[in-house]
Coordinates of C-alpha atoms in Angstrom, one line a residue:
X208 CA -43.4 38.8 -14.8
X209 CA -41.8 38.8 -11.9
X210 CA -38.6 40.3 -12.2
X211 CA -37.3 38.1 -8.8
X212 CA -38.3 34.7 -10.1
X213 CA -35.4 32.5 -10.6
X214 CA -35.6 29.7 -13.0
X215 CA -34.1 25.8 -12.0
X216 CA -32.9 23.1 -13.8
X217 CA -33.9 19.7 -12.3
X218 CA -30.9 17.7 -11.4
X219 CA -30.4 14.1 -10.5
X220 CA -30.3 13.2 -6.9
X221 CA -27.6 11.7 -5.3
X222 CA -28.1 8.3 -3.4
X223 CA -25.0 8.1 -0.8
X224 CA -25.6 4.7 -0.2
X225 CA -25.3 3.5 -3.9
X226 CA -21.6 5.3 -3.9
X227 CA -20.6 5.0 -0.6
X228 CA -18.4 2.0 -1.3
X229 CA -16.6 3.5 -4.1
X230 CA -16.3 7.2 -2.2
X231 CA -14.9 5.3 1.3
X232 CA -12.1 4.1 -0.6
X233 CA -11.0 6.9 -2.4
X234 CA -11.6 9.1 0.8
X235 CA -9.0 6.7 2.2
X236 CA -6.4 7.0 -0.5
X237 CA -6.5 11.4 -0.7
X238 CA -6.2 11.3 3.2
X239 CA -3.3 8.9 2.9
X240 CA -1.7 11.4 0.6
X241 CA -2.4 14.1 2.8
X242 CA -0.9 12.7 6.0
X243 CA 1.8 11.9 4.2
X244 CA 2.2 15.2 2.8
X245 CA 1.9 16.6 6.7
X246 CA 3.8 13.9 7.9
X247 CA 6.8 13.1 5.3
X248 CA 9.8 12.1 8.0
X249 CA 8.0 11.0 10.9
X250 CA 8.2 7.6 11.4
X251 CA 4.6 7.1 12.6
X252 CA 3.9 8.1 8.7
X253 CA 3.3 4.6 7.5
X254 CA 1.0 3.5 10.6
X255 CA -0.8 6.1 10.5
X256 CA -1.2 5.4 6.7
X257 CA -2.2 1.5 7.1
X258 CA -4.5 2.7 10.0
X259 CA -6.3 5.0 7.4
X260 CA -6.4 1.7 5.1
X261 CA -7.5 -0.4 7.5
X262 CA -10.4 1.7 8.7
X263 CA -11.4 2.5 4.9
X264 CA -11.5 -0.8 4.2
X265 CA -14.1 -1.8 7.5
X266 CA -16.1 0.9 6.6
X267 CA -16.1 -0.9 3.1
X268 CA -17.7 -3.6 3.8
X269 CA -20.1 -1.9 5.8
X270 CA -21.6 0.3 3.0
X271 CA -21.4 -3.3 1.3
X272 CA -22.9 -5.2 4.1
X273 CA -25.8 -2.4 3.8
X274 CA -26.2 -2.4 -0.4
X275 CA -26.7 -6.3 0.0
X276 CA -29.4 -5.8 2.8
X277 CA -31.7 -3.2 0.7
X278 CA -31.0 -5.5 -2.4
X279 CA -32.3 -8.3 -0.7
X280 CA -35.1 -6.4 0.6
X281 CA -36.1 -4.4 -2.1
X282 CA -34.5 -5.0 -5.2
X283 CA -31.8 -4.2 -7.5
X284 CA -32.2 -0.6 -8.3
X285 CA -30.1 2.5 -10.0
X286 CA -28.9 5.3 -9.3
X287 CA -27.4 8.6 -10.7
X288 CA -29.4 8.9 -13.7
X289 CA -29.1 5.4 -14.2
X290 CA -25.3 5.5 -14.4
X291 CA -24.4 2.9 -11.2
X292 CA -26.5 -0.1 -10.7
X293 CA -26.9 -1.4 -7.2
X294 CA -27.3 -5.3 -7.3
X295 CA -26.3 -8.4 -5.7
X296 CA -23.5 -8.9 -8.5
X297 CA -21.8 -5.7 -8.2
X298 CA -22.1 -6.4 -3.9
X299 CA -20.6 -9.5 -4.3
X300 CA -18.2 -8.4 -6.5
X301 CA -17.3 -5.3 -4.2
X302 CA -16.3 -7.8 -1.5
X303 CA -14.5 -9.8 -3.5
X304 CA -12.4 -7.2 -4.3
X305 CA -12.5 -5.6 -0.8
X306 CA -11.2 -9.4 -0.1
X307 CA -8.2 -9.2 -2.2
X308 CA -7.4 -6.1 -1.4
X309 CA -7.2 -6.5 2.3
X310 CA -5.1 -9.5 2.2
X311 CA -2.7 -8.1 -0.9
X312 CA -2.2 -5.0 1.9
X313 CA -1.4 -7.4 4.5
X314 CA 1.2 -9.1 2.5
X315 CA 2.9 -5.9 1.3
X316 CA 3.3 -4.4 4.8
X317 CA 6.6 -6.2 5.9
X318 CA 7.5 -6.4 1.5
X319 CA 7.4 -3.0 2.1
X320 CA 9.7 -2.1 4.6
X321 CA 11.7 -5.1 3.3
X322 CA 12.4 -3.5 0.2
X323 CA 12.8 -0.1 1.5
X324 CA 9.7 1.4 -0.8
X325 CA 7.6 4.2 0.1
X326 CA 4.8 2.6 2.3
X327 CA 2.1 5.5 2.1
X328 CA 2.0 5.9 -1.4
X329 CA 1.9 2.3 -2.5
X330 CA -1.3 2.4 -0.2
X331 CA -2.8 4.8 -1.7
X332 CA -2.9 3.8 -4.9
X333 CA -3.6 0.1 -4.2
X334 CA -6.6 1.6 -2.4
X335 CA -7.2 3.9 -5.4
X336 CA -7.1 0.8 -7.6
X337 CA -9.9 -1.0 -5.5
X338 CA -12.1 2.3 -5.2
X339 CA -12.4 1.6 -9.7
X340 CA -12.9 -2.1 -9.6
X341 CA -15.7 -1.6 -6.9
X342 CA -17.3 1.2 -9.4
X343 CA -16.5 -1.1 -12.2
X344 CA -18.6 -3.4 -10.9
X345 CA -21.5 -1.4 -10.3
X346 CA -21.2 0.2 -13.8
X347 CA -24.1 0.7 -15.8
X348 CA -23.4 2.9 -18.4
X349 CA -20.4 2.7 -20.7
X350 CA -19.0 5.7 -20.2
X351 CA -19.0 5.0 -16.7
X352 CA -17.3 1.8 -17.2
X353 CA -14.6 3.3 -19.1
X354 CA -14.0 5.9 -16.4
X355 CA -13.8 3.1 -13.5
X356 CA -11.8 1.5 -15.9
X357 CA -9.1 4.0 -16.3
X358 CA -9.5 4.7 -12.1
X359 CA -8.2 1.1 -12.1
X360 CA -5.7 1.1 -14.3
X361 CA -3.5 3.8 -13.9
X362 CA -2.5 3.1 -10.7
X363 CA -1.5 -0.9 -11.6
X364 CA 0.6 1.0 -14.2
X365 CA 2.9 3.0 -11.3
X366 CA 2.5 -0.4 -8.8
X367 CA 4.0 -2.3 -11.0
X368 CA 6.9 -0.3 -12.0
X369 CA 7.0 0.4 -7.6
X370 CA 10.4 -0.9 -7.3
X371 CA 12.3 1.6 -9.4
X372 CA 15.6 0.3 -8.1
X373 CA 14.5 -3.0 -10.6
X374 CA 15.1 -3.1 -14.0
X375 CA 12.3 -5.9 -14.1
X376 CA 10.1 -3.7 -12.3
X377 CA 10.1 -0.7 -14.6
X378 CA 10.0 -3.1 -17.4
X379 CA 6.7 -4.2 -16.1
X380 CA 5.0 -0.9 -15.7
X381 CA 6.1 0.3 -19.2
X382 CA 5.1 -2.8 -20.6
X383 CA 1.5 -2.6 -18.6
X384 CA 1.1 0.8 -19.3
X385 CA 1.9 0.9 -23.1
X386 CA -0.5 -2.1 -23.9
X387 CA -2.9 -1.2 -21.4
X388 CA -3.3 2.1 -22.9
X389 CA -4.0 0.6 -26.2
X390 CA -6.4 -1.6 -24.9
X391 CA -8.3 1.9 -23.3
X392 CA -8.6 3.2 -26.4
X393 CA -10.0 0.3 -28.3
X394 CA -12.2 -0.4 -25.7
X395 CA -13.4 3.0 -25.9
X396 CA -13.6 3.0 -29.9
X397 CA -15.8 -0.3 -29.0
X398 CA -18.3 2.3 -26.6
X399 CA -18.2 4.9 -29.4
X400 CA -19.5 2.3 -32.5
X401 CA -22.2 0.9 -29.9
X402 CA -23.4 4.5 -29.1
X403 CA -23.4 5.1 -33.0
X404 CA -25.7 1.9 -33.4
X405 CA -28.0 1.8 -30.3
X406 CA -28.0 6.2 -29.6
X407 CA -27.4 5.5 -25.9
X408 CA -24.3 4.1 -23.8
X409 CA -26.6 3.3 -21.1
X410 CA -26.5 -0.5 -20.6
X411 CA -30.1 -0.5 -19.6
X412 CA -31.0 2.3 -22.8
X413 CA -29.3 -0.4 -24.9
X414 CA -31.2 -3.7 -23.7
X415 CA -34.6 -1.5 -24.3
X416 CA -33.5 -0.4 -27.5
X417 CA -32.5 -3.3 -29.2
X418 CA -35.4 -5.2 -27.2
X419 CA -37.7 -2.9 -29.7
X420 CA -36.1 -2.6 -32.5
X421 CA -34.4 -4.4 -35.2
X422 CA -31.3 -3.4 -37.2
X423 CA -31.3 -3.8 -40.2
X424 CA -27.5 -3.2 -40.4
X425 CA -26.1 -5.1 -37.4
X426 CA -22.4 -4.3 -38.6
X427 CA -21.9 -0.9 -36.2
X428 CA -23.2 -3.0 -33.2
X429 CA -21.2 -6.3 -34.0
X430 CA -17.7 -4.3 -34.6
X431 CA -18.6 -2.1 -31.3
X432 CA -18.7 -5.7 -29.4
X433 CA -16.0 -7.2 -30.8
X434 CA -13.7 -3.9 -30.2
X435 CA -15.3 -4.1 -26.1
X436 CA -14.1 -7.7 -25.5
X437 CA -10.5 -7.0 -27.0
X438 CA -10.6 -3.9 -24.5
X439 CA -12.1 -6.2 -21.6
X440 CA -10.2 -9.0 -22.7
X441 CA -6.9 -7.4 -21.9
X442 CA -8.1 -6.8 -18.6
X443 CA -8.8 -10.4 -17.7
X444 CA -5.8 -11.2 -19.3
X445 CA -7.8 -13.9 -21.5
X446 CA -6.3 -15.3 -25.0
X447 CA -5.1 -13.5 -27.1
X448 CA -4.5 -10.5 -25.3
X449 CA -2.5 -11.9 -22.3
X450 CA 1.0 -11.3 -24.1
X451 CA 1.6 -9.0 -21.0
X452 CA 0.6 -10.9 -18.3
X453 CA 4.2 -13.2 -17.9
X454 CA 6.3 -10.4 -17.7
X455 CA 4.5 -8.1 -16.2
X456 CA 3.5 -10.9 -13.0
X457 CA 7.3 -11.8 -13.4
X458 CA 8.7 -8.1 -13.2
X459 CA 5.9 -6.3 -10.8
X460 CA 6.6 -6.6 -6.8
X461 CA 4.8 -9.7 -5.6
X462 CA 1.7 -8.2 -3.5
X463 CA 0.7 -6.2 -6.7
X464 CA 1.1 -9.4 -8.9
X465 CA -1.3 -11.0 -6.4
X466 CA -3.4 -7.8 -6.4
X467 CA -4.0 -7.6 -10.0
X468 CA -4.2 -11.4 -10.1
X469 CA -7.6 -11.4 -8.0
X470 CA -9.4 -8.4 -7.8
X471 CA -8.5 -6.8 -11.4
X472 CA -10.0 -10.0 -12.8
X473 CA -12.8 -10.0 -10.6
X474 CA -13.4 -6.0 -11.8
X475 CA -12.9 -6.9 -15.7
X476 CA -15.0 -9.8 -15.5
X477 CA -18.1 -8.5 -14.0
X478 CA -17.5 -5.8 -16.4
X479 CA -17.7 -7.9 -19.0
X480 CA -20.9 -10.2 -17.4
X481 CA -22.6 -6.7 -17.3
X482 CA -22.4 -5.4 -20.5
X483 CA -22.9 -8.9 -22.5
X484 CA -25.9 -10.0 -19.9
X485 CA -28.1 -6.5 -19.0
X486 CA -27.0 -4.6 -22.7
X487 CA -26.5 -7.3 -25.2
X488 CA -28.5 -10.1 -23.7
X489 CA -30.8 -10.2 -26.7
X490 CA -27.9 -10.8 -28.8
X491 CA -26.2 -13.5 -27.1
X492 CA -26.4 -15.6 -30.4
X493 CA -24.0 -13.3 -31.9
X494 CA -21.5 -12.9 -29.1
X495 CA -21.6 -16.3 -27.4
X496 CA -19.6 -17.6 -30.6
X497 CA -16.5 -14.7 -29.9
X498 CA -16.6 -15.8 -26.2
X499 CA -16.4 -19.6 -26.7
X500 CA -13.0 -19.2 -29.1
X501 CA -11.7 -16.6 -26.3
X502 CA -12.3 -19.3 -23.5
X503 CA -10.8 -22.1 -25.9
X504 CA -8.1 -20.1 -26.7
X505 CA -7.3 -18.9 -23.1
X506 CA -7.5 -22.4 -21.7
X507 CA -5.0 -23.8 -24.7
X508 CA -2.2 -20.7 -24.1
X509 CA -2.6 -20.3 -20.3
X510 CA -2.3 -24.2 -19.7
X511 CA 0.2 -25.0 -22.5
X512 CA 2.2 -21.4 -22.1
X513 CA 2.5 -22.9 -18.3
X514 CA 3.4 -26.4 -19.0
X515 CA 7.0 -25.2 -20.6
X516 CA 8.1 -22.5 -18.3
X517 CA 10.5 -22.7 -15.3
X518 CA 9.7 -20.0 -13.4
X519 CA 6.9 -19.9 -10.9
X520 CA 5.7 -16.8 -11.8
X521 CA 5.5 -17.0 -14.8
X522 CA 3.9 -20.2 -14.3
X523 CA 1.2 -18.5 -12.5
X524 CA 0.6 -16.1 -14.7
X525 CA -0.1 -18.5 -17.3
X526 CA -1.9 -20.4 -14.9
X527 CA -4.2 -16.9 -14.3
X528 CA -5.1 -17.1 -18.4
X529 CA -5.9 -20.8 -17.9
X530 CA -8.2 -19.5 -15.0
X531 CA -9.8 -16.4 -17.1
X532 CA -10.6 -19.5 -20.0
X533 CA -12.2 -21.3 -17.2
X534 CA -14.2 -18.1 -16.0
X535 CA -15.1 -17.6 -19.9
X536 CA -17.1 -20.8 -19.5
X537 CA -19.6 -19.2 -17.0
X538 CA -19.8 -16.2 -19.1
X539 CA -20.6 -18.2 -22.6
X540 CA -23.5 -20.4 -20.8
X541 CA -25.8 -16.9 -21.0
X542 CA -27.7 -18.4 -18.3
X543 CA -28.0 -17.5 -14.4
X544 CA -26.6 -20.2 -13.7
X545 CA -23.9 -19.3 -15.6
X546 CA -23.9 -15.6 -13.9
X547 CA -23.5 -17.6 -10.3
X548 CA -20.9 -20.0 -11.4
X549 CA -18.8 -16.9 -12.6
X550 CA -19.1 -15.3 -9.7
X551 CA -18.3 -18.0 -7.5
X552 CA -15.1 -18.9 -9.5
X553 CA -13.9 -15.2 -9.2
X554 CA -14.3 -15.1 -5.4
X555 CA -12.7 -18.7 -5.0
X556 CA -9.8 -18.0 -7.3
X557 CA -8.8 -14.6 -5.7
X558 CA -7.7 -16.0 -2.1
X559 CA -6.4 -19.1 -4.3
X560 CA -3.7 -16.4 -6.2
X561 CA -3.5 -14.1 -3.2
X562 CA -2.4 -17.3 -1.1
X563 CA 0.1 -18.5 -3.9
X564 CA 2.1 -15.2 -4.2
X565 CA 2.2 -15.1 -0.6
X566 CA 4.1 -18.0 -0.8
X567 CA 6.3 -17.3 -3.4
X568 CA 7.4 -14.1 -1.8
X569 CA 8.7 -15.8 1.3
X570 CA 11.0 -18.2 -1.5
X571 CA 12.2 -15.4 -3.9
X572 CA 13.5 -13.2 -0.6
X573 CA 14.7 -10.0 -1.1
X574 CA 14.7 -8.4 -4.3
X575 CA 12.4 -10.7 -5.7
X576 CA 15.3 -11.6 -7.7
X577 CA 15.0 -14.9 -8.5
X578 CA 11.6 -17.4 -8.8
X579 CA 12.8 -19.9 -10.9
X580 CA 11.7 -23.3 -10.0
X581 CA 14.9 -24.6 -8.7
X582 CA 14.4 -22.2 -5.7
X583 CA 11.2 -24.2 -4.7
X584 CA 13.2 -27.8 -4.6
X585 CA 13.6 -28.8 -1.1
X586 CA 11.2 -26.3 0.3
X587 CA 8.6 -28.9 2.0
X588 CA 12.0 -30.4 3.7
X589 CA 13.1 -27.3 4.6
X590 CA 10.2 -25.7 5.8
X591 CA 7.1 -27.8 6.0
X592 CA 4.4 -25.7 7.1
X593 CA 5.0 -23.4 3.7
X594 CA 5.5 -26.0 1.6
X595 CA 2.0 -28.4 2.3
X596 CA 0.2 -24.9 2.7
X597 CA 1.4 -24.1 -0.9
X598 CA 0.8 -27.8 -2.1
X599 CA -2.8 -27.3 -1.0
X600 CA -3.2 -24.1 -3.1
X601 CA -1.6 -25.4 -5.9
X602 CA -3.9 -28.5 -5.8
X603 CA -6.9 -26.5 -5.6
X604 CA -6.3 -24.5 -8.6
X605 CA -5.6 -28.0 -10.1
X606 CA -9.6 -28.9 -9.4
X607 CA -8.7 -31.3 -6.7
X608 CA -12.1 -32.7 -4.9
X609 CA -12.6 -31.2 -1.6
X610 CA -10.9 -28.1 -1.7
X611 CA -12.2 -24.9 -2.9
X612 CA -10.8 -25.1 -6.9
X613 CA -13.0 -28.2 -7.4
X614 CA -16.2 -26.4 -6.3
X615 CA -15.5 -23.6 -8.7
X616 CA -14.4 -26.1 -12.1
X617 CA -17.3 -28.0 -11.3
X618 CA -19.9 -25.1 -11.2
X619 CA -18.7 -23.9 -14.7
X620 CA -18.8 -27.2 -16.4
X621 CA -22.1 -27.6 -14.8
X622 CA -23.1 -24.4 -16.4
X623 CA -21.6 -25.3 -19.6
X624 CA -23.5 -28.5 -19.5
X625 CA -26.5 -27.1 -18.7
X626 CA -26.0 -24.2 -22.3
X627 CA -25.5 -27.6 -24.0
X628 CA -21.9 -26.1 -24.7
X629 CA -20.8 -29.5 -24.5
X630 CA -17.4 -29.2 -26.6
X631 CA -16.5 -26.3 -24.4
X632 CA -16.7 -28.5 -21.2
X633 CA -14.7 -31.2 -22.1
X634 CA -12.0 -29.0 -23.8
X635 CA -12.0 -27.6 -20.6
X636 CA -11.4 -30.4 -18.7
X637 CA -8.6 -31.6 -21.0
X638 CA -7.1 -28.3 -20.5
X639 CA -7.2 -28.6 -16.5
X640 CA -5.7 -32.5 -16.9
X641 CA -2.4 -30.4 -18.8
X642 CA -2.7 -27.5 -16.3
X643 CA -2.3 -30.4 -13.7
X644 CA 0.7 -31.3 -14.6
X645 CA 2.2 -28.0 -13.9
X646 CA 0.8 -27.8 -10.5
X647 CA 2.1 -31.1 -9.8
X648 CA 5.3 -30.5 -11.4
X649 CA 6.1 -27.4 -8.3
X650 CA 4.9 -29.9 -5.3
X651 CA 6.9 -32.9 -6.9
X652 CA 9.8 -29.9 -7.2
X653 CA 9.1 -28.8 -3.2
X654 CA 9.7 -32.6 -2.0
X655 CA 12.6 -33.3 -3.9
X656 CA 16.1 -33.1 -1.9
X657 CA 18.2 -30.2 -3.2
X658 CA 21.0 -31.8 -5.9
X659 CA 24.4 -29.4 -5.3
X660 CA 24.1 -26.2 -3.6
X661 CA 21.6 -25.5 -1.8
X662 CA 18.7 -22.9 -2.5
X663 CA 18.4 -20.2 0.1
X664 CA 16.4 -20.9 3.1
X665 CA 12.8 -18.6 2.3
X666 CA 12.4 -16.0 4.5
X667 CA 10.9 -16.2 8.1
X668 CA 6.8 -15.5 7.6
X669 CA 5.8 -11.9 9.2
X670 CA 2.3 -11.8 10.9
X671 CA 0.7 -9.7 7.9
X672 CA 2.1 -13.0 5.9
X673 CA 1.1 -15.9 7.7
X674 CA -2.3 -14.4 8.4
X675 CA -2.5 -14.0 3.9
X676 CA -1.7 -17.9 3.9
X677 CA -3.3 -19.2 7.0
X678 CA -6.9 -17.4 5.5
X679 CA -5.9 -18.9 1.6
X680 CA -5.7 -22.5 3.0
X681 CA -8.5 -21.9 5.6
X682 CA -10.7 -20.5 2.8
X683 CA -10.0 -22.9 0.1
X684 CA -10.7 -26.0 2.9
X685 CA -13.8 -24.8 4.0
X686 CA -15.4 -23.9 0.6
X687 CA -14.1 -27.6 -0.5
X688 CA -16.0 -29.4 2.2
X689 CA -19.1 -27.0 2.8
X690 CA -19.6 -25.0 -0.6
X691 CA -23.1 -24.2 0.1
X692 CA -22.6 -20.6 1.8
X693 CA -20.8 -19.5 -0.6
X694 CA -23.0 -20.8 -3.7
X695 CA -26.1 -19.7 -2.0
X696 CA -24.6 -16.1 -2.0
X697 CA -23.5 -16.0 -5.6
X698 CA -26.9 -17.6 -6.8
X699 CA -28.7 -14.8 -4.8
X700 CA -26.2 -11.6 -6.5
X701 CA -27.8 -12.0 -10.1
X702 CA -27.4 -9.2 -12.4
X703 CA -29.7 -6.1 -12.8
X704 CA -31.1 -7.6 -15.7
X705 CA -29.2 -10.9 -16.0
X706 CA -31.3 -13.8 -17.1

């Protein structure tokens, strides 16, 4: 034997492409920290730092740009050992988040200075944040899923306890962070029972196993899914586990209200698509029943929790549970069609609450100290502009035709239809008819004259602002009258093994 020969182990290769969104984006958020580090009392600190952010985020969406060109060419495929899945979902998903983030970053670069909080750092965790939901969504193994989930989490927990000179705002992050880490850990009981049952936490190891084999004992497998959706269900803030989401919207700094809002729902949802669709598809008789009470119960709470509060955001964070119910609906259909109209909601609904928070940070002012609804009366007298711009968003999350919110109600009824879930649909749209009535209740409130003193006039827009809104009301207009673009896209990004 050769005394010289040296023995190798084979290892997995490493496809750049199939992690280059995820790696761009935490690249961006170490050098942030770095420069900062280097650069900790110059004043250039915080350009510098949105420059970073700003190119992180172009080169983004062109390692997304190029995903979505070799899926359509080739195919969905994997990658490290199976662990990320490349495919038009998680894409489309990636720039929905890259979406939210972008405008969330424009609205919180004059909050910022505004409020006198460290600039650099709340980049680099909000960027930090979007590099997990973008490997969240191209997840496809559990344990990988429960790392992306925790990559996503922890920094929400410090946003939204940002403002430490607010009560309210370190309320928030103890609050997130208390409940959030209980959810981790049931979610991750729910990957250890599945692992147990199925001896893989692949999502694609799972699908083949139970494709070829029946359990006799299905009670490991069931109790693993249930313990999942409670995890994921947090997440999307969906019924019964949104106890968190008023206070925490109401208490966090506005920008990361409107970035959890979008793009953490968008992350938890496709999370959740992923591992019912590509692992559990085969047993979508067994889970479809858990998800139909979760979307009745999220549509009941989030449109009757909104209907009796008087502050907007709380309101809107009600009105974000109403929206996960509505999102549930595309999930229970188990169809493709259900897969597209999911996806189609999520990308709607994030410029939709990115838009909305915009607004309301311009009425609460400084301090974000008070958004109760009497500081909304008067606003489309007082300032116009703001107030029909935030009319229209409010309308469109109210399903009114021709505007972006219709398109996506209508997809997910149409899906629901077409599961024969008809019960679900028309719950549903008794439950938007209630959640109406609170969107009509702020614009009736906006066009009333002010009675006594009154509010403060909102704050003058900053460009980073009025681009947020200008893009919301563009967005939601053009998607109202000429859906097909965006339809076509989400029908094309079906799952890896998505029916």
């Amino acid at each position: 034997m050769n005394a010289l020969a040296v023995s190798t182990t084979p290892t997995p290769g490493v496809d750049w492409l199939a992690v280059a969104p995820v790696a761009v984006l935490a690249l961006a958020a170490v050098l942030i920290v770095l420069q900062r580090a280097i650069m900790r009392r110059s004043p250039a600190a915080y350009p510098v730092s949105m420059a970073i952010a700003v190119v992180g985020l172009a080169s983004t969406v062109v390692a997304l740009v190029a995903q979505w060109d070799r899926v359509q060419t080739d195919g969905a495929y994997q990658a490290l050992s199976g662990m990320v899945a490349v495919d038009g979902a998680a894409v489309f998903v990636g720039g929905v988040v890259v979406l939210a983030t972008s405008l969330a970053l424009l609205l919180a670069s004059r909050y910022l200075e505004r409020e006198r909080l460290d600039e650099p750092e709340f980049l680099a965790l909000m960027l930090l944040s979007a590099s997990g939901m973008i490997a969240m969504a191209s997840a496809n193994d559990l344990i990988a899923v429960f790392v992306a989930l925790e990559i996503v989490s922890i920094p929400l927990y410090v946003l939204a306890a940002f403002d430490r000179r607010r009560s309210a705002s370190l309320e928030s992050g103890l609050k997130y962070f208390l409940l959030g880490a209980f959810a981790s850990a049931v979610f991750l009981y729910g990957v250890a029972l599945t692992y147990g049952a199925t001896g893989t936490t692949g999502l694609t190891g799972i699908a083949t196993f139970l494709a070829g084999t029946t359990l006799i004992e299905q009670g490991t497998l069931l109790a693993g899914l249930v313990l999942m959706l409670v995890g994921l269900g947090f997440k999307v803030a969906a019924a019964p586990f949104q106890m968190w989401t008023p206070d925490v919207y109401q208490g966090a700094p506005t920008p990361v209200t409107a970035f959890m809002a979008s793009a953490t729902k968008a992350a938890g949802f496709i999370a959740l698509l992923r591992i019912l669709s590509t692992a559990l598809g085969s047993y979508s008789s067994d889970w479809r029943p858990v998800v139909w009470v979760l979307a009745v119960l999220s549509l009941l709470v989030g449109s009757i929790g909104a209907a009796v509060q008087t502050d907007v955001k709380r309101m809107l964070a009600y009105s974000s549970v109403n929206h996960a119910g509505f999102i549930l609906i595309g999930v229970e259909a188990a169809t493709r069609r259900g897969v597209a109209a999911t996806l189609s909601y999520l990308a709607i609904y994030a410029f939709l609450a990115v838009g909305s928070f915009a607004v309301v940070t311009l009425v609460t002012g400084r301090g974000d100290a008070d958004s109760g609804l009497d500081r909304f009366r008067g606003l489309s007298l007082r300032r116009p502009g703001l107030g029909w711009a935030f009319t229209l968003l409010l309308l469109a999350q109210a399903g009114v035709p021709l505007t972006a919110g219709f398109v996506a109600k209508f997809r997910v009824f149409e899906a629901a239809v077409g599961a024969h879930s008809y019960a679900l649909a028309l719950i549903g749209m008794l439950t938007a008819a209630i959640a109406a009535f609170v969107y009509l209740r702020i614009v009736l409130t906006m066009f009333l004259p002010a009675e006594g003193e009154e509010p403060p006039r909102p704050l003058r827009a900053d460009p980073g602002t009025k681009v947020v809104i200008v893009v919301a009301c563009a967005l939601t207009v053009l998607v109202g009258v000429a859906p097909a673009a965006l339809l076509h896209l989400a029908e094309r990004a079906t799952l890896l093994f998505g029916r």
